[in-house]
XYZ file of C-alpha atoms in Angstrom:
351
model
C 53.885 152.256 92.961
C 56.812 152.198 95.348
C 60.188 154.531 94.955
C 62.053 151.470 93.453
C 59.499 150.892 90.947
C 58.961 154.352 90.373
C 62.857 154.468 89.475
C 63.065 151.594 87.425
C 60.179 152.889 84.706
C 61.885 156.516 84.911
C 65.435 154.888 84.070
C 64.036 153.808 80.984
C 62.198 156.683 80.347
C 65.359 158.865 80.363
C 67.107 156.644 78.169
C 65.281 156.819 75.524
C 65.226 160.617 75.653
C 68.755 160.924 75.672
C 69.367 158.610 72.938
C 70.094 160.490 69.485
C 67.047 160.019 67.234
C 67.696 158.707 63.731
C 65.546 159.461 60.434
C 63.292 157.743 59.084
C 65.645 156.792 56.316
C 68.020 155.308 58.908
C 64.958 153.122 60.764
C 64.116 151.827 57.706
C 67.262 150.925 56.319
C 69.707 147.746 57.143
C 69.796 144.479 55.535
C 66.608 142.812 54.771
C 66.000 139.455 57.257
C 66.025 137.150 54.079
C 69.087 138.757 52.826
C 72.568 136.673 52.949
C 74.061 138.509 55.364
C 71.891 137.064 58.092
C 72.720 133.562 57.915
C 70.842 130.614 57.406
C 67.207 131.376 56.534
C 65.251 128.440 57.475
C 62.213 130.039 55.417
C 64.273 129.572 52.111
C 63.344 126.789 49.916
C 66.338 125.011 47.147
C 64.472 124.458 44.642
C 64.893 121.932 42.425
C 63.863 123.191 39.095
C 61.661 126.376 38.305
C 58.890 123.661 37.226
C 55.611 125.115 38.353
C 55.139 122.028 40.961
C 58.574 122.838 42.196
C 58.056 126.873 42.595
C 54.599 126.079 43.949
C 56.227 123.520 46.975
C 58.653 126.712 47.364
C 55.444 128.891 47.727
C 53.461 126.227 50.383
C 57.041 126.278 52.400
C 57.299 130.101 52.942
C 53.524 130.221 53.831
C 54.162 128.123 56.364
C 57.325 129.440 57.801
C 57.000 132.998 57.431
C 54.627 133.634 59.959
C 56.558 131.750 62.480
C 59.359 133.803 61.696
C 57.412 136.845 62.775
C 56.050 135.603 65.837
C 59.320 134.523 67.278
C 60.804 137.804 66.094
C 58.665 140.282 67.418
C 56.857 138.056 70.420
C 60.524 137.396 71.748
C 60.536 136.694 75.471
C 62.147 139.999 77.520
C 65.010 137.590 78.670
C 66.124 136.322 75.230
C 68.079 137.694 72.103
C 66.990 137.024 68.229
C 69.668 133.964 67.605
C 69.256 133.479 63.633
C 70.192 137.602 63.549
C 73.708 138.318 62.593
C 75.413 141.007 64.460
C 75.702 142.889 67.576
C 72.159 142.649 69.866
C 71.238 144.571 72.727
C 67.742 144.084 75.130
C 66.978 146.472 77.798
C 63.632 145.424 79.424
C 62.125 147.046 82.244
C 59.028 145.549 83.915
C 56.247 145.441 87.059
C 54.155 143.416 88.469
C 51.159 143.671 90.383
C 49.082 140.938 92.206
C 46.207 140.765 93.711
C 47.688 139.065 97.069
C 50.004 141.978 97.287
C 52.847 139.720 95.913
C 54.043 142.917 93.308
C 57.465 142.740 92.174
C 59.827 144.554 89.245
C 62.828 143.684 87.267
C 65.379 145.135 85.041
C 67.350 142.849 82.526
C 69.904 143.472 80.564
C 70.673 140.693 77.668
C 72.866 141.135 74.133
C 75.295 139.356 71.674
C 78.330 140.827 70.991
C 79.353 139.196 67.763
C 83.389 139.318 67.092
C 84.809 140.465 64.420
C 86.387 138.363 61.445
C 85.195 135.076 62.519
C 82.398 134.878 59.341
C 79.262 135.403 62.656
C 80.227 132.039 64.027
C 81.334 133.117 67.686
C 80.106 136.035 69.670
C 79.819 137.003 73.420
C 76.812 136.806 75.028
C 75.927 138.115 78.380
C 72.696 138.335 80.421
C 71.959 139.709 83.868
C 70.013 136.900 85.328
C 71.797 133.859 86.442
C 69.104 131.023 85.878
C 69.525 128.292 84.272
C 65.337 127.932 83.157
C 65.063 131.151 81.585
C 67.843 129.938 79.094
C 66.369 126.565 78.423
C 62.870 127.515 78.434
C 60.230 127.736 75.421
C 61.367 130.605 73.945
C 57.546 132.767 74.065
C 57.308 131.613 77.911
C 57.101 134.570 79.527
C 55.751 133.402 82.994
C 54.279 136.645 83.906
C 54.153 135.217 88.082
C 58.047 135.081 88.135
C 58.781 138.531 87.140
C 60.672 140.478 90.162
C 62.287 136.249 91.204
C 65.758 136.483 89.577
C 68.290 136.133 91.717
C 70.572 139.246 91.028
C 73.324 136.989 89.190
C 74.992 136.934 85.660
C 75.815 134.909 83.011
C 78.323 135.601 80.084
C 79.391 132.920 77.512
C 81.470 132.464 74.071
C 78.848 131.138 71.283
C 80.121 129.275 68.621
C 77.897 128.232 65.444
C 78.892 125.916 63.018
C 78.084 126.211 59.396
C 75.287 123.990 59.241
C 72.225 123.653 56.342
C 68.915 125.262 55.517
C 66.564 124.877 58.766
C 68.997 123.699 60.946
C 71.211 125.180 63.452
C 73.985 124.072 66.133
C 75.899 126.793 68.413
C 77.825 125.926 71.947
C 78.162 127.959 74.841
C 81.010 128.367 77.565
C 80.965 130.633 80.000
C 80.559 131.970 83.525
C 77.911 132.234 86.276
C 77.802 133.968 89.406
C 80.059 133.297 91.882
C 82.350 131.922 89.424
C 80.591 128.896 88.608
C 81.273 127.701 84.911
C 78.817 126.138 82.348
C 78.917 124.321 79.447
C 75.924 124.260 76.943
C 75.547 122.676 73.477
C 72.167 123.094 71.518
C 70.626 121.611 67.871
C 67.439 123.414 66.347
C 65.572 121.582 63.229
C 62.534 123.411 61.173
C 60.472 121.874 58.427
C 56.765 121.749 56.824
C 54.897 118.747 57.952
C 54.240 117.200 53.759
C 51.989 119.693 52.618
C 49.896 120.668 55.213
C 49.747 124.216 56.797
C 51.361 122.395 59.738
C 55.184 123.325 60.359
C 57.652 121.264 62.869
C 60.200 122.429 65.415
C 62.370 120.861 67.117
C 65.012 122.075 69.512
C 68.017 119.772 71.541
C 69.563 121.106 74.806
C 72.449 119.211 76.195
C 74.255 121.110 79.474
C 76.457 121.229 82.473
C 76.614 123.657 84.997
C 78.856 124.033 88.467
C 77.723 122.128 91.258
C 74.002 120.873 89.596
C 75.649 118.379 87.267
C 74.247 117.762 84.055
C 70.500 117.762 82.348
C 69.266 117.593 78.780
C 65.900 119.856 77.818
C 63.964 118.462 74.690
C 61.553 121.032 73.200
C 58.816 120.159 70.416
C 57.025 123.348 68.700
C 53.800 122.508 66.278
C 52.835 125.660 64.474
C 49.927 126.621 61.936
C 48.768 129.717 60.389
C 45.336 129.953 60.780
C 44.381 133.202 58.698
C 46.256 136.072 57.301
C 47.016 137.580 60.277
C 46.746 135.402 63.179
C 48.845 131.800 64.195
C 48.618 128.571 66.565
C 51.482 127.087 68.146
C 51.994 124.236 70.096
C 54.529 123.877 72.605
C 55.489 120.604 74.520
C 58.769 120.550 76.646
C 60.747 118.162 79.086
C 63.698 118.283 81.232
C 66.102 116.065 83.188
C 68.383 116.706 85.453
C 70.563 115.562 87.898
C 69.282 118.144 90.199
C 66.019 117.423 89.897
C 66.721 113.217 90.349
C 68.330 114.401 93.749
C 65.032 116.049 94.684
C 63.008 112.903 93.579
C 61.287 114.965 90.561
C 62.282 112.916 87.521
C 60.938 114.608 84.524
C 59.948 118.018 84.678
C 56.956 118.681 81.584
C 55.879 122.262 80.648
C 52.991 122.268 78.030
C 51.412 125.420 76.354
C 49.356 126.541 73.117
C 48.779 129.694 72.168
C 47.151 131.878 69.330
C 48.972 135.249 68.291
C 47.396 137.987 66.399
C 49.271 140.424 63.999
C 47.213 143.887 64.846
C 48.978 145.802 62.730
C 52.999 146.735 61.298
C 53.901 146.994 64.864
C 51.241 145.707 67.328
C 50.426 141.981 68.207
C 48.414 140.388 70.642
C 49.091 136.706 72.301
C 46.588 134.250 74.179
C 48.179 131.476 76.471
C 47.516 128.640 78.017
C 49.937 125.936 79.897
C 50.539 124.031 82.349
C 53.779 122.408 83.730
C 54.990 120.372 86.631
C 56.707 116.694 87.890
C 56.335 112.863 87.156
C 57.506 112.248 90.362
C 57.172 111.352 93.276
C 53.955 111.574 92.024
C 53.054 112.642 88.395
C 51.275 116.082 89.030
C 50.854 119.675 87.768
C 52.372 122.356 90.049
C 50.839 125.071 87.970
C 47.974 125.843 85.583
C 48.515 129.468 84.024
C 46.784 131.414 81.266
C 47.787 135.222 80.070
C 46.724 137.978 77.056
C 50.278 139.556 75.903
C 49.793 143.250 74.053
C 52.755 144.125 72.611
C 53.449 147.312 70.411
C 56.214 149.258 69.000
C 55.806 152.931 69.758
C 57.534 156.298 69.083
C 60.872 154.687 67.531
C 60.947 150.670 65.815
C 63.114 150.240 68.873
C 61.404 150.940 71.740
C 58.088 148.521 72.801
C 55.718 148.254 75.580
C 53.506 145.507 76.606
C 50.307 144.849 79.269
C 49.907 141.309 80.157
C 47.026 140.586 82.022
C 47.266 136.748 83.873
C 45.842 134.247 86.320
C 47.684 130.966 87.240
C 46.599 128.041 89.924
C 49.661 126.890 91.667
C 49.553 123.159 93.538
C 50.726 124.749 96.622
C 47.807 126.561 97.230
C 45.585 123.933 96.389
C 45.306 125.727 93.038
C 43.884 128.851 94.293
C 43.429 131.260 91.681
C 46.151 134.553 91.497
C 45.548 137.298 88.946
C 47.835 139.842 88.571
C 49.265 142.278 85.210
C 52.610 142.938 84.071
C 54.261 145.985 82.188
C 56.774 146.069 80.198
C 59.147 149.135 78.713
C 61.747 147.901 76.486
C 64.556 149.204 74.395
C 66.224 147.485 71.956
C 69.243 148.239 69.926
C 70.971 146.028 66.669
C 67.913 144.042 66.205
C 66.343 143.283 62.944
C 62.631 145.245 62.772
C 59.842 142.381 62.431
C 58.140 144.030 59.915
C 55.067 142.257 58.313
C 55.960 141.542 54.570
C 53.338 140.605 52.490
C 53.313 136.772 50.914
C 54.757 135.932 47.967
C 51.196 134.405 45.123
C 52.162 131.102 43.823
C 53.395 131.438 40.284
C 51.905 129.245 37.319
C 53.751 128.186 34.521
């Protein structure tokens, strides 16, 4: 481990040590994620009538959704903050990588929401210390274990506003600032429902953007997911982007596919399996890169504080897809973030 890397895991390390530790009255406490208070819950269900076919549908909905809920909560890419969370949100992730061609690499990113005050949680300040565009727009559980240690050393910071909008559906806007001064502009629309009354539940997220000089680009992301037993889930993820940046390169469409199965271990350990693939329609229609990782994430010593092994191997097209394995760690603090605890479902009532 070199001296850089070496400093990086003990920053975190002495953080954590420092910070004042709380009871376990005070870890447990705060406002429950289905409460009011959080905003739109796109797990809750109007009923109609308390008929039993009604309560029933109600029943079939939460089944569905409630397990996506957890996965996106606690399987959270290190680069993003939990949106639907009301409230100021702080992510402190630390992480190395080692590969077996001796391309090893570390990180250390910084990301929150700072909601202000008065303003009923419809605009905050968020801020992030990496400066690229594809970690904002991309599938939200897409870690890309190869790219840790490629950021560019950059910022962003932006005012997010969110309108008042219905059950399972959601529309903020940023503005803000890049790097070297560069401004942005970014406007998004999220949709969730059951598919009729299957196990199946829909997704469906709209990116619209401009950014100083690369112009403008829209990023169009469709999510399938399932439960598949009590404790473990399917998703589906199929993504595409265009760009004026990438028309000037002759790329067209860029297309990022993935599915993956999560387990839920335990209150506070998961495990993810991944497989993707992404890449160009032009000039010819190709992948650049196959990929496939195991994710082990856990919550230990304090609710806030996580580590995770990832274990990976992807093929990239420039190397005539050449197999490169490699593992990432990750330390992580977190701080204003709801606790993704597993809550048990509700039965179906009769009558």
């Amino acid at each position: 481990m070199s001296a850089k890397e070496s400093r990086l895991l003990s920053l975190l390390v002495v953080m954590i040590l420092v910070s004042q530790p709380t009871t376990a009255a005070e870890e447990l406490s705060g406002d429950d994620e289905f409460s009011d208070d959080s905003g739109p819950n796109p797990c809750r269900h109007e009923l109609v009538s308390q008929g039993w076919l009604d309560r029933t549908h109600g029943w079939m909905s939460r089944t569905v959704c409630g397990p996506s809920r957890w996965v996106d909560g606690f399987f959270a890419r290190p680069d993003d903050v939990y949106e639907d969370a009301a409230g100021t949100q702080l992510r402190i992730v630390g992480a190395n990588r080692w590969q077996d061609n001796d391309d090893d690499s570390s990180e250390f990113n910084i990301r929150g929401k700072v909601e202000l005050p008065n303003l009923q949680h419809r605009l905050s300040l968020v801020f992030d210390n990496e400066n690229d565009r594809n970690d904002e727009l991309r599938d939200g559980l897409d870690t890309r274990p190869e790219e840790v240690g490629q950021d560019d050393g950059g910022f962003r910071s932006a005012l997010r506003w969110a309108a008042n909008m219905p059950d399972r559906m959601n529309v903020d806007i940023d503005v803000g600032l890049r790097s070297e001064l560069t401004t942005f502009v970014r406007a998004r629309y999220r949709w969730f429902t059951p598919i009729g009354k299957s196990l199946w539940a829909f997704r469906f997220t709209q990116k619209g953007y401009w950014e100083d000089p690369e112009g403008f680009g829209s990023n169009s992301l469709f999510e399938f997911d399932r439960p598949v037993t009590l404790n473990t889930s399917f998703r589906f993820s199929s993504e595409y982007e265009l760009t004026e940046e990438n028309n000037e390169l002759n790329r067209d469409w860029y297309f990022n596919q993935n599915a993956r199965l999560y387990w839920q271990l335990g209150q506070r350990t998961g495990l993810s399996y991944s497989i993707g693939l992404d890449g160009y329609t032009d000039p010819v229609a190709a992948v650049e890169n196959w990929r496939t990782s195991i994710r082990f994430r856990q919550s230990i010593w304090r609710p806030w504080f996580f580590w995770e092994l990832e274990p990976y191997v992807y093929w990239p097209r420039e190397f005539g897809y050449e197999g490169i394995s490699g593992v990432v760690i990750r330390l992580e603090v977190q701080a204003g973030l709801p606790e993704w605890e597993p809550r048990s479902r509700p039965a179906a009532s009769s009558g």
